[in-house]
mmCIF file with all atom_site columns, C-alpha atoms and ligand atoms in Angstrom:
data_model
loop_
_atom_site.group_PDB
_atom_site.id
_atom_site.type_symbol
_atom_site.label_atom_id
_atom_site.label_alt_id
_atom_site.label_comp_id
_atom_site.label_asym_id
_atom_site.label_entity_id
_atom_site.label_seq_id
_atom_site.pdbx_PDB_ins_code
_atom_site.Cartn_x
_atom_site.Cartn_y
_atom_site.Cartn_z
_atom_site.occupancy
_atom_site.B_iso_or_equiv
_atom_site.pdbx_formal_charge
_atom_site.auth_seq_id
_atom_site.auth_comp_id
_atom_site.auth_asym_id
_atom_site.auth_atom_id
_atom_site.pdbx_PDB_model_num
ATOM   1   C CA . MET J 1 1   ? -13.542 14.001  4.309   1.00 0.00 ? 1   MET J CA 1
ATOM   2   C CA . LYS J 1 2   ? -11.067 13.289  2.402   1.00 0.00 ? 2   LYS J CA 1
ATOM   3   C CA . LEU J 1 3   ? -6.635  10.920  3.924   1.00 0.00 ? 3   LEU J CA 1
ATOM   4   C CA . SER J 1 4   ? -4.279  13.431  4.060   1.00 0.00 ? 4   SER J CA 1
ATOM   5   C CA . LEU J 1 5   ? -0.569  11.307  4.928   1.00 0.00 ? 5   LEU J CA 1
ATOM   6   C CA . ARG J 1 6   ? -0.082  10.859  9.009   1.00 0.00 ? 6   ARG J CA 1
ATOM   7   C CA . ASP J 1 7   ? -3.650  11.577  9.603   1.00 0.00 ? 7   ASP J CA 1
ATOM   8   C CA . ARG J 1 8   ? -5.218  8.433   12.081  1.00 0.00 ? 8   ARG J CA 1
ATOM   9   C CA . PHE J 1 9   ? -7.150  6.114   9.678   1.00 0.00 ? 9   PHE J CA 1
ATOM   10  C CA . PRO J 1 10  ? -10.313 6.428   10.765  1.00 0.00 ? 10  PRO J CA 1
ATOM   11  C CA . ASP J 1 11  ? -11.280 3.935   13.362  1.00 0.00 ? 11  ASP J CA 1
ATOM   12  C CA . MET J 1 12  ? -14.258 1.799   11.923  1.00 0.00 ? 12  MET J CA 1
ATOM   13  C CA . THR J 1 13  ? -15.532 -1.537  11.733  1.00 0.00 ? 13  THR J CA 1
ATOM   14  C CA . VAL J 1 14  ? -15.995 -3.372  8.356   1.00 0.00 ? 14  VAL J CA 1
ATOM   15  C CA . GLU J 1 15  ? -17.618 -6.827  7.958   1.00 0.00 ? 15  GLU J CA 1
ATOM   16  C CA . THR J 1 16  ? -15.439 -8.794  5.294   1.00 0.00 ? 16  THR J CA 1
ATOM   17  C CA . THR J 1 17  ? -15.140 -12.259 3.434   1.00 0.00 ? 17  THR J CA 1
ATOM   18  C CA . LYS J 1 18  ? -13.103 -13.052 6.860   1.00 0.00 ? 18  LYS J CA 1
ATOM   19  C CA . GLY J 1 19  ? -14.874 -11.584 9.061   1.00 0.00 ? 19  GLY J CA 1
ATOM   20  C CA . THR J 1 20  ? -15.446 -8.361  11.621  1.00 0.00 ? 20  THR J CA 1
ATOM   21  C CA . ILE J 1 21  ? -12.270 -6.516  11.361  1.00 0.00 ? 21  ILE J CA 1
ATOM   22  C CA . ARG J 1 22  ? -11.977 -3.309  13.410  1.00 0.00 ? 22  ARG J CA 1
ATOM   23  C CA . LEU J 1 23  ? -9.884  -0.531  11.171  1.00 0.00 ? 23  LEU J CA 1
ATOM   24  C CA . PRO J 1 24  ? -7.042  -0.215  12.909  1.00 0.00 ? 24  PRO J CA 1
ATOM   25  C CA . GLU J 1 25  ? -6.944  -1.772  15.975  1.00 0.00 ? 25  GLU J CA 1
ATOM   26  C CA . ASP J 1 26  ? -7.205  -5.409  14.806  1.00 0.00 ? 26  ASP J CA 1
ATOM   27  C CA . TYR J 1 27  ? -3.228  -4.220  13.185  1.00 0.00 ? 27  TYR J CA 1
ATOM   28  C CA . LYS J 1 28  ? -1.672  -2.481  15.891  1.00 0.00 ? 28  LYS J CA 1
ATOM   29  C CA . GLY J 1 29  ? 1.171   -3.486  15.524  1.00 0.00 ? 29  GLY J CA 1
ATOM   30  C CA . LYS J 1 30  ? 1.632   -4.318  11.476  1.00 0.00 ? 30  LYS J CA 1
ATOM   31  C CA . TRP J 1 31  ? 1.378   -2.081  8.246   1.00 0.00 ? 31  TRP J CA 1
ATOM   32  C CA . PHE J 1 32  ? -1.460  -2.338  6.211   1.00 0.00 ? 32  PHE J CA 1
ATOM   33  C CA . VAL J 1 33  ? -1.996  -1.445  3.006   1.00 0.00 ? 33  VAL J CA 1
ATOM   34  C CA . PHE J 1 34  ? -5.846  -0.487  2.370   1.00 0.00 ? 34  PHE J CA 1
ATOM   35  C CA . PHE J 1 35  ? -6.602  -0.816  -1.019  1.00 0.00 ? 35  PHE J CA 1
ATOM   36  C CA . SER J 1 36  ? -10.106 -0.008  -2.977  1.00 0.00 ? 36  SER J CA 1
ATOM   37  C CA . HIS J 1 37  ? -11.982 -0.849  -6.587  1.00 0.00 ? 37  HIS J CA 1
ATOM   38  C CA . PRO J 1 38  ? -14.344 -0.131  -8.585  1.00 0.00 ? 38  PRO J CA 1
ATOM   39  C CA . ALA J 1 39  ? -16.460 -3.347  -8.715  1.00 0.00 ? 39  ALA J CA 1
ATOM   40  C CA . ASP J 1 40  ? -16.536 -6.467  -8.583  1.00 0.00 ? 40  ASP J CA 1
ATOM   41  C CA . PHE J 1 41  ? -16.941 -9.204  -11.771 1.00 0.00 ? 41  PHE J CA 1
ATOM   42  C CA . THR J 1 42  ? -14.583 -6.445  -13.311 1.00 0.00 ? 42  THR J CA 1
ATOM   43  C CA . PRO J 1 43  ? -12.432 -7.962  -15.133 1.00 0.00 ? 43  PRO J CA 1
ATOM   44  C CA . VAL J 1 44  ? -9.691  -5.423  -14.560 1.00 0.00 ? 44  VAL J CA 1
ATOM   45  C CA . CYS J 1 45  ? -10.837 -5.621  -10.559 1.00 0.00 ? 45  CYS J CA 1
ATOM   46  C CA . THR J 1 46  ? -10.212 -9.473  -10.957 1.00 0.00 ? 46  THR J CA 1
ATOM   47  C CA . THR J 1 47  ? -6.096  -8.450  -12.893 1.00 0.00 ? 47  THR J CA 1
ATOM   48  C CA . GLU J 1 48  ? -5.502  -6.225  -9.584  1.00 0.00 ? 48  GLU J CA 1
ATOM   49  C CA . PHE J 1 49  ? -6.578  -9.301  -7.252  1.00 0.00 ? 49  PHE J CA 1
ATOM   50  C CA . VAL J 1 50  ? -4.798  -12.137 -8.898  1.00 0.00 ? 50  VAL J CA 1
ATOM   51  C CA . GLY J 1 51  ? -1.691  -9.483  -9.307  1.00 0.00 ? 51  GLY J CA 1
ATOM   52  C CA . PHE J 1 52  ? -2.222  -8.688  -5.132  1.00 0.00 ? 52  PHE J CA 1
ATOM   53  C CA . GLN J 1 53  ? -2.870  -12.665 -3.721  1.00 0.00 ? 53  GLN J CA 1
ATOM   54  C CA . LYS J 1 54  ? 0.511   -13.286 -6.132  1.00 0.00 ? 54  LYS J CA 1
ATOM   55  C CA . LYS J 1 55  ? 2.766   -10.879 -4.110  1.00 0.00 ? 55  LYS J CA 1
ATOM   56  C CA . LYS J 1 56  ? 0.835   -11.383 -0.831  1.00 0.00 ? 56  LYS J CA 1
ATOM   57  C CA . LYS J 1 57  ? 3.781   -13.909 0.398   1.00 0.00 ? 57  LYS J CA 1
ATOM   58  C CA . GLU J 1 58  ? 6.742   -11.378 -0.292  1.00 0.00 ? 58  GLU J CA 1
ATOM   59  C CA . PHE J 1 59  ? 3.596   -8.543  1.649   1.00 0.00 ? 59  PHE J CA 1
ATOM   60  C CA . ASP J 1 60  ? 3.350   -11.206 4.444   1.00 0.00 ? 60  ASP J CA 1
ATOM   61  C CA . ARG J 1 61  ? 7.136   -11.340 5.295   1.00 0.00 ? 61  ARG J CA 1
ATOM   62  C CA . LEU J 1 62  ? 6.954   -7.849  6.012   1.00 0.00 ? 62  LEU J CA 1
ATOM   63  C CA . GLY J 1 63  ? 5.028   -8.580  8.294   1.00 0.00 ? 63  GLY J CA 1
ATOM   64  C CA . VAL J 1 64  ? 2.288   -6.125  5.718   1.00 0.00 ? 64  VAL J CA 1
ATOM   65  C CA . GLU J 1 65  ? -1.739  -6.897  5.922   1.00 0.00 ? 65  GLU J CA 1
ATOM   66  C CA . LEU J 1 66  ? -4.179  -7.312  2.401   1.00 0.00 ? 66  LEU J CA 1
ATOM   67  C CA . ILE J 1 67  ? -7.319  -5.445  3.110   1.00 0.00 ? 67  ILE J CA 1
ATOM   68  C CA . GLY J 1 68  ? -9.287  -4.388  -0.130  1.00 0.00 ? 68  GLY J CA 1
ATOM   69  C CA . LEU J 1 69  ? -12.795 -3.209  -0.292  1.00 0.00 ? 69  LEU J CA 1
ATOM   70  C CA . SER J 1 70  ? -15.995 -2.470  -2.876  1.00 0.00 ? 70  SER J CA 1
ATOM   71  C CA . VAL J 1 71  ? -18.788 -0.547  -2.773  1.00 0.00 ? 71  VAL J CA 1
ATOM   72  C CA . ASP J 1 72  ? -20.118 -4.205  -3.567  1.00 0.00 ? 72  ASP J CA 1
ATOM   73  C CA . ASP J 1 73  ? -21.561 -6.595  -0.773  1.00 0.00 ? 73  ASP J CA 1
ATOM   74  C CA . LEU J 1 74  ? -20.598 -10.363 1.012   1.00 0.00 ? 74  LEU J CA 1
ATOM   75  C CA . GLU J 1 75  ? -22.503 -12.382 -0.908  1.00 0.00 ? 75  GLU J CA 1
ATOM   76  C CA . SER J 1 76  ? -21.135 -11.311 -4.877  1.00 0.00 ? 76  SER J CA 1
ATOM   77  C CA . HIS J 1 77  ? -17.559 -10.981 -2.753  1.00 0.00 ? 77  HIS J CA 1
ATOM   78  C CA . HIS J 1 78  ? -18.030 -14.819 -1.946  1.00 0.00 ? 78  HIS J CA 1
ATOM   79  C CA . ASN J 1 79  ? -19.239 -15.663 -5.235  1.00 0.00 ? 79  ASN J CA 1
ATOM   80  C CA . TRP J 1 80  ? -16.895 -13.279 -7.267  1.00 0.00 ? 80  TRP J CA 1
ATOM   81  C CA . VAL J 1 81  ? -13.760 -15.151 -4.798  1.00 0.00 ? 81  VAL J CA 1
ATOM   82  C CA . LYS J 1 82  ? -15.304 -18.710 -6.192  1.00 0.00 ? 82  LYS J CA 1
ATOM   83  C CA . TRP J 1 83  ? -15.193 -17.233 -9.577  1.00 0.00 ? 83  TRP J CA 1
ATOM   84  C CA . ILE J 1 84  ? -12.139 -16.711 -9.273  1.00 0.00 ? 84  ILE J CA 1
ATOM   85  C CA . LYS J 1 85  ? -10.911 -19.699 -8.023  1.00 0.00 ? 85  LYS J CA 1
ATOM   86  C CA . GLU J 1 86  ? -13.167 -22.149 -10.382 1.00 0.00 ? 86  GLU J CA 1
ATOM   87  C CA . ASN J 1 87  ? -11.829 -20.053 -13.369 1.00 0.00 ? 87  ASN J CA 1
ATOM   88  C CA . LEU J 1 88  ? -8.300  -18.309 -13.250 1.00 0.00 ? 88  LEU J CA 1
ATOM   89  C CA . HIS J 1 89  ? -7.251  -21.193 -10.067 1.00 0.00 ? 89  HIS J CA 1
ATOM   90  C CA . VAL J 1 90  ? -6.272  -17.973 -7.658  1.00 0.00 ? 90  VAL J CA 1
ATOM   91  C CA . GLU J 1 91  ? -7.178  -18.813 -4.380  1.00 0.00 ? 91  GLU J CA 1
ATOM   92  C CA . ILE J 1 92  ? -7.946  -15.109 -3.028  1.00 0.00 ? 92  ILE J CA 1
ATOM   93  C CA . GLU J 1 93  ? -6.850  -14.816 1.203   1.00 0.00 ? 93  GLU J CA 1
ATOM   94  C CA . PHE J 1 94  ? -6.622  -11.798 2.415   1.00 0.00 ? 94  PHE J CA 1
ATOM   95  C CA . PRO J 1 95  ? -10.388 -10.119 2.908   1.00 0.00 ? 95  PRO J CA 1
ATOM   96  C CA . ILE J 1 96  ? -12.310 -7.469  1.171   1.00 0.00 ? 96  ILE J CA 1
ATOM   97  C CA . ILE J 1 97  ? -14.435 -4.902  2.612   1.00 0.00 ? 97  ILE J CA 1
ATOM   98  C CA . ASP J 1 98  ? -17.952 -4.867  2.050   1.00 0.00 ? 98  ASP J CA 1
ATOM   99  C CA . ASP J 1 99  ? -18.894 -1.375  1.189   1.00 0.00 ? 99  ASP J CA 1
ATOM   100 C CA . ALA J 1 100 ? -22.273 -1.647  -0.563  1.00 0.00 ? 100 ALA J CA 1
ATOM   101 C CA . ASP J 1 101 ? -23.980 0.980   1.439   1.00 0.00 ? 101 ASP J CA 1
ATOM   102 C CA . ARG J 1 102 ? -20.711 3.368   -0.431  1.00 0.00 ? 102 ARG J CA 1
ATOM   103 C CA . LYS J 1 103 ? -19.897 4.724   3.488   1.00 0.00 ? 103 LYS J CA 1
ATOM   104 C CA . ILE J 1 104 ? -16.933 3.345   3.666   1.00 0.00 ? 104 ILE J CA 1
ATOM   105 C CA . SER J 1 105 ? -15.394 4.997   0.563   1.00 0.00 ? 105 SER J CA 1
ATOM   106 C CA . GLU J 1 106 ? -16.984 8.101   1.368   1.00 0.00 ? 106 GLU J CA 1
ATOM   107 C CA . THR J 1 107 ? -15.822 8.590   4.603   1.00 0.00 ? 107 THR J CA 1
ATOM   108 C CA . LEU J 1 108 ? -12.761 7.876   2.683   1.00 0.00 ? 108 LEU J CA 1
ATOM   109 C CA . GLY J 1 109 ? -13.166 10.162  0.606   1.00 0.00 ? 109 GLY J CA 1
ATOM   110 C CA . MET J 1 110 ? -12.831 7.744   -2.152  1.00 0.00 ? 110 MET J CA 1
ATOM   111 C CA . ILE J 1 111 ? -16.224 8.055   -4.447  1.00 0.00 ? 111 ILE J CA 1
ATOM   112 C CA . HIS J 1 112 ? -14.697 10.996  -6.906  1.00 0.00 ? 112 HIS J CA 1
ATOM   113 C CA . PRO J 1 113 ? -17.765 13.000  -8.499  1.00 0.00 ? 113 PRO J CA 1
ATOM   114 C CA . ASN J 1 114 ? -16.825 13.544  -11.552 1.00 0.00 ? 114 ASN J CA 1
ATOM   115 C CA . GLU J 1 115 ? -16.009 10.008  -11.866 1.00 0.00 ? 115 GLU J CA 1
ATOM   116 C CA . ASP J 1 116 ? -18.721 7.779   -12.659 1.00 0.00 ? 116 ASP J CA 1
ATOM   117 C CA . ASP J 1 117 ? -19.295 8.378   -9.263  1.00 0.00 ? 117 ASP J CA 1
ATOM   118 C CA . THR J 1 118 ? -21.297 5.444   -8.150  1.00 0.00 ? 118 THR J CA 1
ATOM   119 C CA . LEU J 1 119 ? -18.458 3.604   -7.795  1.00 0.00 ? 119 LEU J CA 1
ATOM   120 C CA . ALA J 1 120 ? -15.246 3.254   -5.557  1.00 0.00 ? 120 ALA J CA 1
ATOM   121 C CA . VAL J 1 121 ? -11.617 4.163   -7.894  1.00 0.00 ? 121 VAL J CA 1
ATOM   122 C CA . ARG J 1 122 ? -8.787  2.419   -6.726  1.00 0.00 ? 122 ARG J CA 1
ATOM   123 C CA . ALA J 1 123 ? -7.836  4.207   -3.974  1.00 0.00 ? 123 ALA J CA 1
ATOM   124 C CA . VAL J 1 124 ? -4.517  2.343   -1.536  1.00 0.00 ? 124 VAL J CA 1
ATOM   125 C CA . VAL J 1 125 ? -3.282  3.983   1.709   1.00 0.00 ? 125 VAL J CA 1
ATOM   126 C CA . ILE J 1 126 ? -0.635  2.942   3.704   1.00 0.00 ? 126 ILE J CA 1
ATOM   127 C CA . VAL J 1 127 ? -0.959  2.101   6.758   1.00 0.00 ? 127 VAL J CA 1
ATOM   128 C CA . ASP J 1 128 ? 1.719   2.505   8.852   1.00 0.00 ? 128 ASP J CA 1
ATOM   129 C CA . HIS J 1 129 ? 2.181   0.153   12.830  1.00 0.00 ? 129 HIS J CA 1
ATOM   130 C CA . ASN J 1 130 ? 0.348   2.822   14.813  1.00 0.00 ? 130 ASN J CA 1
ATOM   131 C CA . GLY J 1 131 ? -2.572  3.145   12.828  1.00 0.00 ? 131 GLY J CA 1
ATOM   132 C CA . LYS J 1 132 ? -0.772  6.327   10.444  1.00 0.00 ? 132 LYS J CA 1
ATOM   133 C CA . VAL J 1 133 ? -2.312  6.602   6.340   1.00 0.00 ? 133 VAL J CA 1
ATOM   134 C CA . ARG J 1 134 ? 1.662   6.769   5.405   1.00 0.00 ? 134 ARG J CA 1
ATOM   135 C CA . GLY J 1 135 ? 1.249   6.634   1.623   1.00 0.00 ? 135 GLY J CA 1
ATOM   136 C CA . LEU J 1 136 ? -1.787  7.309   -0.711  1.00 0.00 ? 136 LEU J CA 1
ATOM   137 C CA . MET J 1 137 ? -2.815  6.348   -4.837  1.00 0.00 ? 137 MET J CA 1
ATOM   138 C CA . GLU J 1 138 ? -5.522  6.905   -6.303  1.00 0.00 ? 138 GLU J CA 1
ATOM   139 C CA . TYR J 1 139 ? -5.859  5.443   -10.013 1.00 0.00 ? 139 TYR J CA 1
ATOM   140 C CA . PRO J 1 140 ? -9.086  5.829   -11.889 1.00 0.00 ? 140 PRO J CA 1
ATOM   141 C CA . LYS J 1 141 ? -11.264 3.041   -13.295 1.00 0.00 ? 141 LYS J CA 1
ATOM   142 C CA . GLU J 1 142 ? -9.819  2.250   -16.664 1.00 0.00 ? 142 GLU J CA 1
ATOM   143 C CA . VAL J 1 143 ? -5.911  1.181   -15.584 1.00 0.00 ? 143 VAL J CA 1
ATOM   144 C CA . GLY J 1 144 ? -4.838  -1.266  -13.188 1.00 0.00 ? 144 GLY J CA 1
ATOM   145 C CA . ARG J 1 145 ? -2.395  -0.434  -10.424 1.00 0.00 ? 145 ARG J CA 1
ATOM   146 C CA . SER J 1 146 ? 1.005   -1.856  -10.853 1.00 0.00 ? 146 SER J CA 1
ATOM   147 C CA . ILE J 1 147 ? 1.173   -4.159  -7.488  1.00 0.00 ? 147 ILE J CA 1
ATOM   148 C CA . GLY J 1 148 ? 5.346   -4.560  -7.299  1.00 0.00 ? 148 GLY J CA 1
ATOM   149 C CA . GLU J 1 149 ? 5.427   -0.498  -7.296  1.00 0.00 ? 149 GLU J CA 1
ATOM   150 C CA . ILE J 1 150 ? 2.723   -0.530  -4.094  1.00 0.00 ? 150 ILE J CA 1
ATOM   151 C CA . LEU J 1 151 ? 5.441   -3.309  -2.560  1.00 0.00 ? 151 LEU J CA 1
ATOM   152 C CA . ARG J 1 152 ? 7.761   -0.564  -3.265  1.00 0.00 ? 152 ARG J CA 1
ATOM   153 C CA . PHE J 1 153 ? 6.214   1.969   -1.950  1.00 0.00 ? 153 PHE J CA 1
ATOM   154 C CA . VAL J 1 154 ? 5.904   0.116   1.105   1.00 0.00 ? 154 VAL J CA 1
ATOM   155 C CA . LYS J 1 155 ? 9.729   -1.664  0.917   1.00 0.00 ? 155 LYS J CA 1
ATOM   156 C CA . ALA J 1 156 ? 10.787  2.190   0.870   1.00 0.00 ? 156 ALA J CA 1
ATOM   157 C CA . LEU J 1 157 ? 8.756   3.648   3.077   1.00 0.00 ? 157 LEU J CA 1
ATOM   158 C CA . ARG J 1 158 ? 9.499   1.823   6.187   1.00 0.00 ? 158 ARG J CA 1
ATOM   159 C CA . LEU J 1 159 ? 13.089  1.572   5.310   1.00 0.00 ? 159 LEU J CA 1
ATOM   160 C CA . ALA J 1 160 ? 12.012  5.493   5.090   1.00 0.00 ? 160 ALA J CA 1
ATOM   161 C CA . SER J 1 161 ? 10.988  5.298   8.550   1.00 0.00 ? 161 SER J CA 1
ATOM   162 C CA . VAL J 1 162 ? 13.045  3.227   10.016  1.00 0.00 ? 162 VAL J CA 1
ATOM   163 C CA . LYS J 1 163 ? 16.834  4.021   9.293   1.00 0.00 ? 163 LYS J CA 1
ATOM   164 C CA . LYS J 1 164 ? 15.589  8.214   8.533   1.00 0.00 ? 164 LYS J CA 1
ATOM   165 C CA . VAL J 1 165 ? 17.131  7.584   5.343   1.00 0.00 ? 165 VAL J CA 1
ATOM   166 C CA . PHE J 1 166 ? 15.082  8.461   1.801   1.00 0.00 ? 166 PHE J CA 1
ATOM   167 C CA . PRO J 1 167 ? 15.027  6.344   -1.100  1.00 0.00 ? 167 PRO J CA 1
ATOM   168 C CA . PRO J 1 168 ? 15.451  7.672   -3.967  1.00 0.00 ? 168 PRO J CA 1
ATOM   169 C CA . ALA J 1 169 ? 13.796  7.640   -7.752  1.00 0.00 ? 169 ALA J CA 1
ATOM   170 C CA . ASN J 1 170 ? 13.406  4.306   -8.820  1.00 0.00 ? 170 ASN J CA 1
ATOM   171 C CA . TRP J 1 171 ? 14.934  2.259   -6.126  1.00 0.00 ? 171 TRP J CA 1
ATOM   172 C CA . PRO J 1 172 ? 16.362  -0.338  -5.632  1.00 0.00 ? 172 PRO J CA 1
ATOM   173 C CA . ASN J 1 173 ? 17.235  0.358   -9.002  1.00 0.00 ? 173 ASN J CA 1
ATOM   174 C CA . ASN J 1 174 ? 18.111  4.339   -9.268  1.00 0.00 ? 174 ASN J CA 1
ATOM   175 C CA . GLU J 1 175 ? 19.889  5.028   -12.771 1.00 0.00 ? 175 GLU J CA 1
ATOM   176 C CA . LEU J 1 176 ? 22.422  7.315   -10.533 1.00 0.00 ? 176 LEU J CA 1
ATOM   177 C CA . ILE J 1 177 ? 23.243  5.674   -7.239  1.00 0.00 ? 177 ILE J CA 1
ATOM   178 C CA . GLY J 1 178 ? 21.681  2.322   -7.539  1.00 0.00 ? 178 GLY J CA 1
ATOM   179 C CA . ASP J 1 179 ? 20.203  0.718   -4.230  1.00 0.00 ? 179 ASP J CA 1
ATOM   180 C CA . LYS J 1 180 ? 22.225  3.370   -2.298  1.00 0.00 ? 180 LYS J CA 1
ATOM   181 C CA . VAL J 1 181 ? 19.990  5.639   -0.460  1.00 0.00 ? 181 VAL J CA 1
ATOM   182 C CA . LEU J 1 182 ? 20.167  9.584   0.273   1.00 0.00 ? 182 LEU J CA 1
ATOM   183 C CA . PHE J 1 183 ? 20.697  10.948  3.451   1.00 0.00 ? 183 PHE J CA 1
ATOM   184 C CA . HIS J 1 184 ? 20.515  14.983  5.601   1.00 0.00 ? 184 HIS J CA 1
ATOM   185 C CA . ARG J 1 185 ? 24.010  14.950  7.414   1.00 0.00 ? 185 ARG J CA 1
ATOM   186 C CA . GLY J 1 186 ? 23.598  16.026  10.697  1.00 0.00 ? 186 GLY J CA 1
ATOM   187 C CA . PRO J 1 187 ? 25.672  18.174  13.402  1.00 0.00 ? 187 PRO J CA 1
ATOM   188 C CA . GLU J 1 188 ? 27.208  14.844  15.104  1.00 0.00 ? 188 GLU J CA 1
ATOM   189 C CA . ASP J 1 189 ? 28.048  13.761  10.924  1.00 0.00 ? 189 ASP J CA 1
ATOM   190 C CA . ASP J 1 190 ? 32.214  14.274  9.783   1.00 0.00 ? 190 ASP J CA 1
ATOM   191 C CA . PRO J 1 191 ? 32.665  14.150  6.290   1.00 0.00 ? 191 PRO J CA 1
ATOM   192 C CA . ALA J 1 192 ? 35.838  13.083  7.140   1.00 0.00 ? 192 ALA J CA 1
ATOM   193 C CA . LYS J 1 193 ? 34.046  9.772   8.556   1.00 0.00 ? 193 LYS J CA 1
ATOM   194 C CA . ASP J 1 194 ? 32.601  9.343   4.978   1.00 0.00 ? 194 ASP J CA 1
ATOM   195 C CA . LYS J 1 195 ? 34.615  7.340   3.655   1.00 0.00 ? 195 LYS J CA 1
ATOM   196 C CA . GLU J 1 196 ? 35.321  4.883   6.554   1.00 0.00 ? 196 GLU J CA 1
ATOM   197 C CA . ARG J 1 197 ? 31.225  5.184   6.278   1.00 0.00 ? 197 ARG J CA 1
ATOM   198 C CA . GLY J 1 198 ? 30.648  4.125   3.114   1.00 0.00 ? 198 GLY J CA 1
ATOM   199 C CA . ILE J 1 199 ? 29.296  8.001   1.967   1.00 0.00 ? 199 ILE J CA 1
ATOM   200 C CA . THR J 1 200 ? 29.464  9.494   -0.885  1.00 0.00 ? 200 THR J CA 1
ATOM   201 C CA . ALA J 1 201 ? 29.183  13.758  -0.623  1.00 0.00 ? 201 ALA J CA 1
ATOM   202 C CA . LEU J 1 202 ? 29.094  15.059  -4.438  1.00 0.00 ? 202 LEU J CA 1
ATOM   203 C CA . SER J 1 203 ? 27.112  17.940  -2.504  1.00 0.00 ? 203 SER J CA 1
ATOM   204 C CA . ASP J 1 204 ? 26.360  18.980  0.747   1.00 0.00 ? 204 ASP J CA 1
ATOM   205 C CA . TRP J 1 205 ? 22.831  18.387  -0.339  1.00 0.00 ? 205 TRP J CA 1
ATOM   206 C CA . PHE J 1 206 ? 23.727  14.974  -2.106  1.00 0.00 ? 206 PHE J CA 1
ATOM   207 C CA . ILE J 1 207 ? 24.752  12.664  0.122   1.00 0.00 ? 207 ILE J CA 1
ATOM   208 C CA . TYR J 1 208 ? 24.402  8.654   -0.294  1.00 0.00 ? 208 TYR J CA 1
ATOM   209 C CA . LYS J 1 209 ? 25.344  5.454   1.519   1.00 0.00 ? 209 LYS J CA 1
ATOM   210 C CA . ASN J 1 210 ? 24.711  1.802   1.879   1.00 0.00 ? 210 ASN J CA 1
ATOM   211 C CA . GLU J 1 211 ? 21.548  0.652   3.918   1.00 0.00 ? 211 GLU J CA 1
ATOM   212 C CA . GLU J 1 212 ? 20.173  -2.707  3.358   1.00 0.00 ? 212 GLU J CA 1
ATOM   213 C CA . ALA J 1 213 ? 16.849  -3.153  2.255   1.00 0.00 ? 213 ALA J CA 1
ATOM   214 C CA . LEU J 1 214 ? 14.585  -4.161  6.007   1.00 0.00 ? 214 LEU J CA 1
HETATM 215 C C1 . BEZ N 2 .   ? -12.518 -3.117  -14.489 1.00 0.00 ? 301 BEZ N C1 1
HETATM 216 O O1 . BEZ N 2 .   ? -12.207 -3.358  -13.552 1.00 0.00 ? 301 BEZ N O1 1
HETATM 217 O O2 . BEZ N 2 .   ? -12.300 -3.436  -15.841 1.00 0.00 ? 301 BEZ N O2 1
HETATM 218 C C2 . BEZ N 2 .   ? -13.603 -1.800  -14.094 1.00 0.00 ? 301 BEZ N C2 1
HETATM 219 C C3 . BEZ N 2 .   ? -14.743 -1.410  -13.392 1.00 0.00 ? 301 BEZ N C3 1
HETATM 220 C C4 . BEZ N 2 .   ? -15.048 -0.496  -13.724 1.00 0.00 ? 301 BEZ N C4 1
HETATM 221 C C5 . BEZ N 2 .   ? -15.403 -0.325  -13.878 1.00 0.00 ? 301 BEZ N C5 1
HETATM 222 C C6 . BEZ N 2 .   ? -14.644 -0.144  -16.158 1.00 0.00 ? 301 BEZ N C6 1
HETATM 223 C C7 . BEZ N 2 .   ? -13.579 -1.130  -15.672 1.00 0.00 ? 301 BEZ N C7 1
#
């Protein structure tokens, strides 16, 4: 199965370094970021784990949970987390799923046959408070992800969902409109009120306004 945007995240019970978790049920009412990585005790994955942990407080402030996975067992995960703590002085606080039999990675389409088909790719699935898949990213094993971009993606997605707006490229540092957001004018929007509402319309399809980040 390959996940698509707006799919319900498949119901599953997973064993993790922090105990048993039912997905997406146990995170009902919260967003979560599910990320797979190829293998424990590998350098790029280690940098990603440290990167996620360093940004964990920012995900916490948004009420967003992190949950990792690799095709290794719990003993390996625990040993790797211990190694990271002892050698890099970073305590990994988010749960890591045991997928030694690769069932979860295969169910979610995270094993790619044209890559190394014994490993999961670097996939990111962003799931909303209703258990719906809202964001998908995939990287090969060679390249580590930008955790800052994943955080930006979650923030932008939530702003887009709640305020019905469209965060632009590189939001909130867009080259043209800075931290403003684009939107589609509704029939009730009166262009004569644009100025008082802080709206700028460059045409009838390129319209932007201020919107506080959530
Ligand atoms: C790494 O995370 O460094 C890695 C993982 C699998 C294959 C190659 C590199």
